């Protein structure tokens, strides 16, 4: 099956440069004062999927507009286009246990190298899953999730740095609650459970 989607939203940032401590006091990128900015976002993507594999791509674009900024001459490289490619393969070990290796490639089009995530997910009884994700082998993300009902699932992810990168990153905890709205027939479809 093939699916396409489009979405939109906004990003907001508020930076007080007076609170920034620099090793080099003369930094041309960091100015005086501060910055407040609303940035409109548009996303488009496509998804090709089957019971045993998926391939997807998406494109995120921050729309540039002086109307949403309170300062001039902002470095717009921070708000630039991003391109994603992902793919995964589901291997059934037995009817109650599946393994999904996958990857995600991200490219910020202006001023950034490719970023690669390698993932390994385990699914048990089509209701419980867990796994681990490596981002450029600088951060590790173990995760776990559970389908509680036909309309509710919950996920937990922990993110921490490794290989010396931990000195420059802060550990993160993330909880995600998923709701399937208007699922009146109480359908839970494990064939396309990724």
C-alpha positions as a LaTeX table, in Angstrom:
\begin{tabular}{lrrr}
\hline
Residue & $x$ (\AA) & $y$ (\AA) & $z$ (\AA) \\
\hline
Unk1 & 0.00 & 0.00 & 0.00 \\
Unk2 & 1.05 & 3.55 & $-0.65$ \\
Unk3 & 0.08 & 6.56 & 1.46 \\
Unk4 & 0.83 & 10.28 & 1.29 \\
Unk5 & 0.40 & 13.02 & 3.84 \\
Unk6 & 0.81 & 16.72 & 4.47 \\
Unk7 & 0.81 & 18.67 & 7.72 \\
Unk8 & 1.58 & 22.11 & 9.03 \\
Unk9 & 2.43 & 23.82 & 12.28 \\
Unk10 & 4.61 & 26.42 & 13.97 \\
Unk11 & 7.88 & 26.47 & 15.87 \\
Unk12 & 8.64 & 29.12 & 18.50 \\
Unk13 & 11.96 & 30.08 & 20.02 \\
Unk14 & 12.83 & 32.72 & 22.57 \\
Unk15 & 16.55 & 33.28 & 23.24 \\
Unk16 & 18.08 & 35.76 & 25.69 \\
Unk17 & 21.67 & 36.23 & 24.51 \\
Unk18 & 22.46 & 37.96 & 27.81 \\
Unk19 & 22.26 & 34.53 & 29.47 \\
Unk20 & 24.75 & 32.92 & 27.03 \\
Unk21 & 28.32 & 32.44 & 28.32 \\
Unk22 & 30.90 & 32.20 & 25.53 \\
Unk23 & 34.49 & 30.96 & 25.51 \\
Unk24 & 35.20 & 33.70 & 22.94 \\
Unk25 & 33.46 & 36.92 & 23.97 \\
Unk26 & 33.54 & 38.18 & 20.37 \\
Unk27 & 31.28 & 35.80 & 18.48 \\
Unk28 & 29.72 & 37.19 & 15.27 \\
Unk29 & 26.87 & 34.65 & 15.37 \\
Unk30 & 25.65 & 35.66 & 18.84 \\
Unk31 & 24.47 & 39.26 & 18.90 \\
Unk32 & 23.27 & 41.47 & 21.70 \\
Unk33 & 19.76 & 41.45 & 23.08 \\
Unk34 & 17.68 & 38.47 & 22.18 \\
Unk35 & 15.50 & 36.79 & 19.65 \\
Unk36 & 11.86 & 35.79 & 19.53 \\
Unk37 & 10.57 & 33.98 & 16.51 \\
Unk38 & 7.51 & 32.12 & 15.28 \\
Unk39 & 8.31 & 29.94 & 12.28 \\
Unk40 & 5.62 & 28.27 & 10.15 \\
Unk41 & 6.37 & 24.65 & 9.17 \\
Unk42 & 5.08 & 22.50 & 6.31 \\
Unk43 & 5.68 & 18.71 & 6.09 \\
Unk44 & 4.99 & 16.36 & 3.19 \\
Unk45 & 5.72 & 12.66 & 3.03 \\
Unk46 & 5.07 & 9.29 & 1.49 \\
Unk47 & 4.89 & 5.78 & 2.95 \\
Unk48 & 5.03 & 2.45 & 1.10 \\
Unk49 & 4.22 & $-0.49$ & 3.37 \\
Unk50 & 3.45 & $-4.19$ & 3.40 \\
Unk51 & 3.11 & $-6.83$ & 6.13 \\
Unk52 & 6.87 & $-7.44$ & 6.10 \\
Unk53 & 8.50 & $-4.09$ & 5.16 \\
Unk54 & 8.08 & $-0.34$ & 4.92 \\
Unk55 & 9.86 & 2.51 & 3.12 \\
Unk56 & 9.13 & 6.16 & 3.75 \\
Unk57 & 10.36 & 9.62 & 2.98 \\
Unk58 & 9.40 & 13.07 & 4.18 \\
Unk59 & 10.39 & 16.67 & 3.68 \\
Unk60 & 10.09 & 19.35 & 6.36 \\
Unk61 & 10.29 & 23.01 & 5.39 \\
Unk62 & 10.48 & 25.97 & 7.73 \\
Unk63 & 8.83 & 28.85 & 5.90 \\
Unk64 & 10.90 & 32.01 & 6.06 \\
Unk65 & 9.01 & 35.18 & 6.81 \\
Unk66 & 10.13 & 38.44 & 8.47 \\
Unk67 & 6.54 & 38.85 & 9.61 \\
Unk68 & 7.11 & 36.27 & 12.35 \\
Unk69 & 10.36 & 37.72 & 13.68 \\
Unk70 & 11.11 & 40.68 & 15.92 \\
Unk71 & 14.69 & 41.14 & 14.67 \\
Unk72 & 16.42 & 41.50 & 11.32 \\
Unk73 & 19.22 & 39.55 & 9.64 \\
Unk74 & 18.61 & 36.27 & 11.45 \\
Unk75 & 20.78 & 33.36 & 10.42 \\
Unk76 & 18.12 & 31.28 & 8.64 \\
Unk77 & 20.38 & 28.23 & 8.43 \\
Unk78 & 18.95 & 27.18 & 11.80 \\
Unk79 & 15.48 & 27.13 & 10.20 \\
Unk80 & 16.07 & 25.25 & 6.99 \\
Unk81 & 14.76 & 22.30 & 5.04 \\
Unk82 & 15.11 & 18.76 & 6.39 \\
Unk83 & 14.84 & 15.55 & 4.40 \\
Unk84 & 14.21 & 12.08 & 5.88 \\
Unk85 & 14.40 & 8.54 & 4.46 \\
Unk86 & 13.45 & 5.48 & 6.50 \\
Unk87 & 13.02 & 1.76 & 5.92 \\
Unk88 & 12.46 & $-1.35$ & 7.98 \\
Unk89 & 11.92 & $-5.09$ & 7.64 \\
Unk90 & 9.78 & $-7.30$ & 9.91 \\
Unk91 & 11.09 & $-10.84$ & 10.56 \\
Unk92 & 8.75 & $-13.27$ & 12.29 \\
Unk93 & 10.67 & $-15.59$ & 14.62 \\
Unk94 & 7.46 & $-17.30$ & 15.71 \\
Unk95 & 3.78 & $-16.21$ & 15.76 \\
Unk96 & 4.30 & $-14.37$ & 19.06 \\
Unk97 & 7.72 & $-12.79$ & 18.49 \\
Unk98 & 8.94 & $-10.48$ & 15.72 \\
Unk99 & 12.10 & $-8.47$ & 15.11 \\
Unk100 & 12.24 & $-5.22$ & 13.10 \\
Unk101 & 15.61 & $-3.79$ & 12.11 \\
Unk102 & 15.28 & $-0.32$ & 10.59 \\
Unk103 & 17.14 & 2.88 & 9.81 \\
Unk104 & 16.45 & 6.59 & 9.46 \\
Unk105 & 18.61 & 8.99 & 7.45 \\
Unk106 & 18.19 & 12.70 & 8.09 \\
Unk107 & 19.73 & 15.53 & 6.11 \\
Unk108 & 19.46 & 19.18 & 7.03 \\
Unk109 & 19.89 & 20.68 & 3.60 \\
Unk110 & 21.89 & 23.75 & 4.66 \\
Unk111 & 25.12 & 23.34 & 6.62 \\
Unk112 & 24.88 & 19.87 & 8.15 \\
Unk113 & 26.12 & 16.35 & 7.33 \\
Unk114 & 23.88 & 13.30 & 7.04 \\
Unk115 & 22.66 & 11.84 & 10.32 \\
Unk116 & 21.92 & 8.10 & 10.56 \\
Unk117 & 19.84 & 6.23 & 13.15 \\
Unk118 & 20.05 & 2.44 & 13.40 \\
Unk119 & 17.17 & 0.75 & 15.25 \\
Unk120 & 16.22 & $-2.71$ & 16.46 \\
Unk121 & 12.68 & $-3.35$ & 17.73 \\
Unk122 & 11.19 & $-6.51$ & 19.27 \\
Unk123 & 7.44 & $-7.14$ & 19.25 \\
Unk124 & 5.78 & $-9.73$ & 21.51 \\
Unk125 & 2.18 & $-10.90$ & 21.15 \\
Unk126 & 1.49 & $-7.89$ & 18.88 \\
Unk127 & 0.93 & $-5.82$ & 22.02 \\
Unk128 & 4.26 & $-5.29$ & 23.79 \\
Unk129 & 7.42 & $-3.94$ & 22.20 \\
Unk130 & 10.85 & $-2.76$ & 23.16 \\
Unk131 & 14.15 & $-2.05$ & 21.53 \\
Unk132 & 17.10 & 0.22 & 21.11 \\
Unk133 & 18.13 & 3.00 & 18.74 \\
Unk134 & 21.60 & 4.38 & 18.03 \\
Unk135 & 22.04 & 7.86 & 16.60 \\
Unk136 & 25.46 & 8.26 & 14.96 \\
Unk137 & 26.72 & 6.08 & 17.83 \\
Unk138 & 26.68 & 9.24 & 19.97 \\
Unk139 & 23.33 & 8.69 & 21.67 \\
Unk140 & 21.49 & 5.55 & 22.70 \\
Unk141 & 17.69 & 5.34 & 23.02 \\
Unk142 & 16.21 & 2.28 & 24.72 \\
Unk143 & 12.40 & 2.23 & 24.44 \\
Unk144 & 9.40 & 0.18 & 25.48 \\
Unk145 & 5.71 & 0.34 & 24.65 \\
Unk146 & 2.39 & $-1.37$ & 25.25 \\
Unk147 & $-0.97$ & $-1.47$ & 23.45 \\
Unk148 & $-3.46$ & $-1.11$ & 26.31 \\
Unk149 & $-6.65$ & $-1.32$ & 24.24 \\
Unk150 & $-8.01$ & $-0.85$ & 20.71 \\
Unk151 & $-7.80$ & 2.92 & 21.23 \\
Unk152 & $-4.87$ & 3.49 & 23.62 \\
Unk153 & $-1.13$ & 2.79 & 23.67 \\
Unk154 & 1.74 & 4.14 & 25.74 \\
Unk155 & 5.49 & 4.44 & 24.99 \\
Unk156 & 8.54 & 5.33 & 27.06 \\
Unk157 & 11.98 & 6.31 & 25.69 \\
Unk158 & 15.20 & 7.22 & 27.48 \\
Unk159 & 17.92 & 9.12 & 25.61 \\
Unk160 & 21.55 & 9.37 & 26.77 \\
Unk161 & 24.94 & 10.19 & 25.25 \\
Unk162 & 27.83 & 7.72 & 24.88 \\
Unk163 & 31.45 & 7.68 & 23.72 \\
Unk164 & 32.41 & 11.03 & 25.23 \\
Unk165 & 29.31 & 12.68 & 23.78 \\
Unk166 & 27.63 & 12.33 & 27.18 \\
Unk167 & 29.64 & 15.35 & 28.39 \\
Unk168 & 27.79 & 17.55 & 25.89 \\
Unk169 & 24.27 & 16.15 & 26.16 \\
Unk170 & 21.53 & 15.93 & 28.76 \\
Unk171 & 19.67 & 12.67 & 29.38 \\
Unk172 & 16.03 & 12.82 & 28.31 \\
Unk173 & 12.91 & 10.92 & 29.26 \\
Unk174 & 9.95 & 10.86 & 26.87 \\
Unk175 & 6.46 & 9.47 & 27.40 \\
Unk176 & 4.11 & 9.21 & 24.45 \\
Unk177 & 0.42 & 8.39 & 24.69 \\
Unk178 & $-1.27$ & 7.31 & 21.46 \\
Unk179 & $-5.03$ & 7.55 & 20.93 \\
Unk180 & $-6.96$ & 5.98 & 18.07 \\
Unk181 & $-9.99$ & 8.20 & 17.70 \\
Unk182 & $-13.26$ & 6.85 & 16.28 \\
Unk183 & $-12.07$ & 3.24 & 16.27 \\
Unk184 & $-15.67$ & 2.09 & 16.79 \\
Unk185 & $-15.05$ & $-1.42$ & 15.47 \\
Unk186 & $-12.24$ & $-1.86$ & 18.03 \\
Unk187 & $-9.77$ & $-2.87$ & 15.34 \\
Unk188 & $-6.20$ & $-3.71$ & 16.31 \\
Unk189 & $-4.26$ & $-4.62$ & 13.17 \\
Unk190 & $-1.04$ & $-6.48$ & 14.02 \\
Unk191 & $-0.18$ & $-7.13$ & 10.34 \\
Unk192 & 0.83 & $-3.50$ & 9.89 \\
Unk193 & 2.13 & $-2.98$ & 13.43 \\
Unk194 & 5.51 & $-1.30$ & 13.16 \\
\hline
\end{tabular}
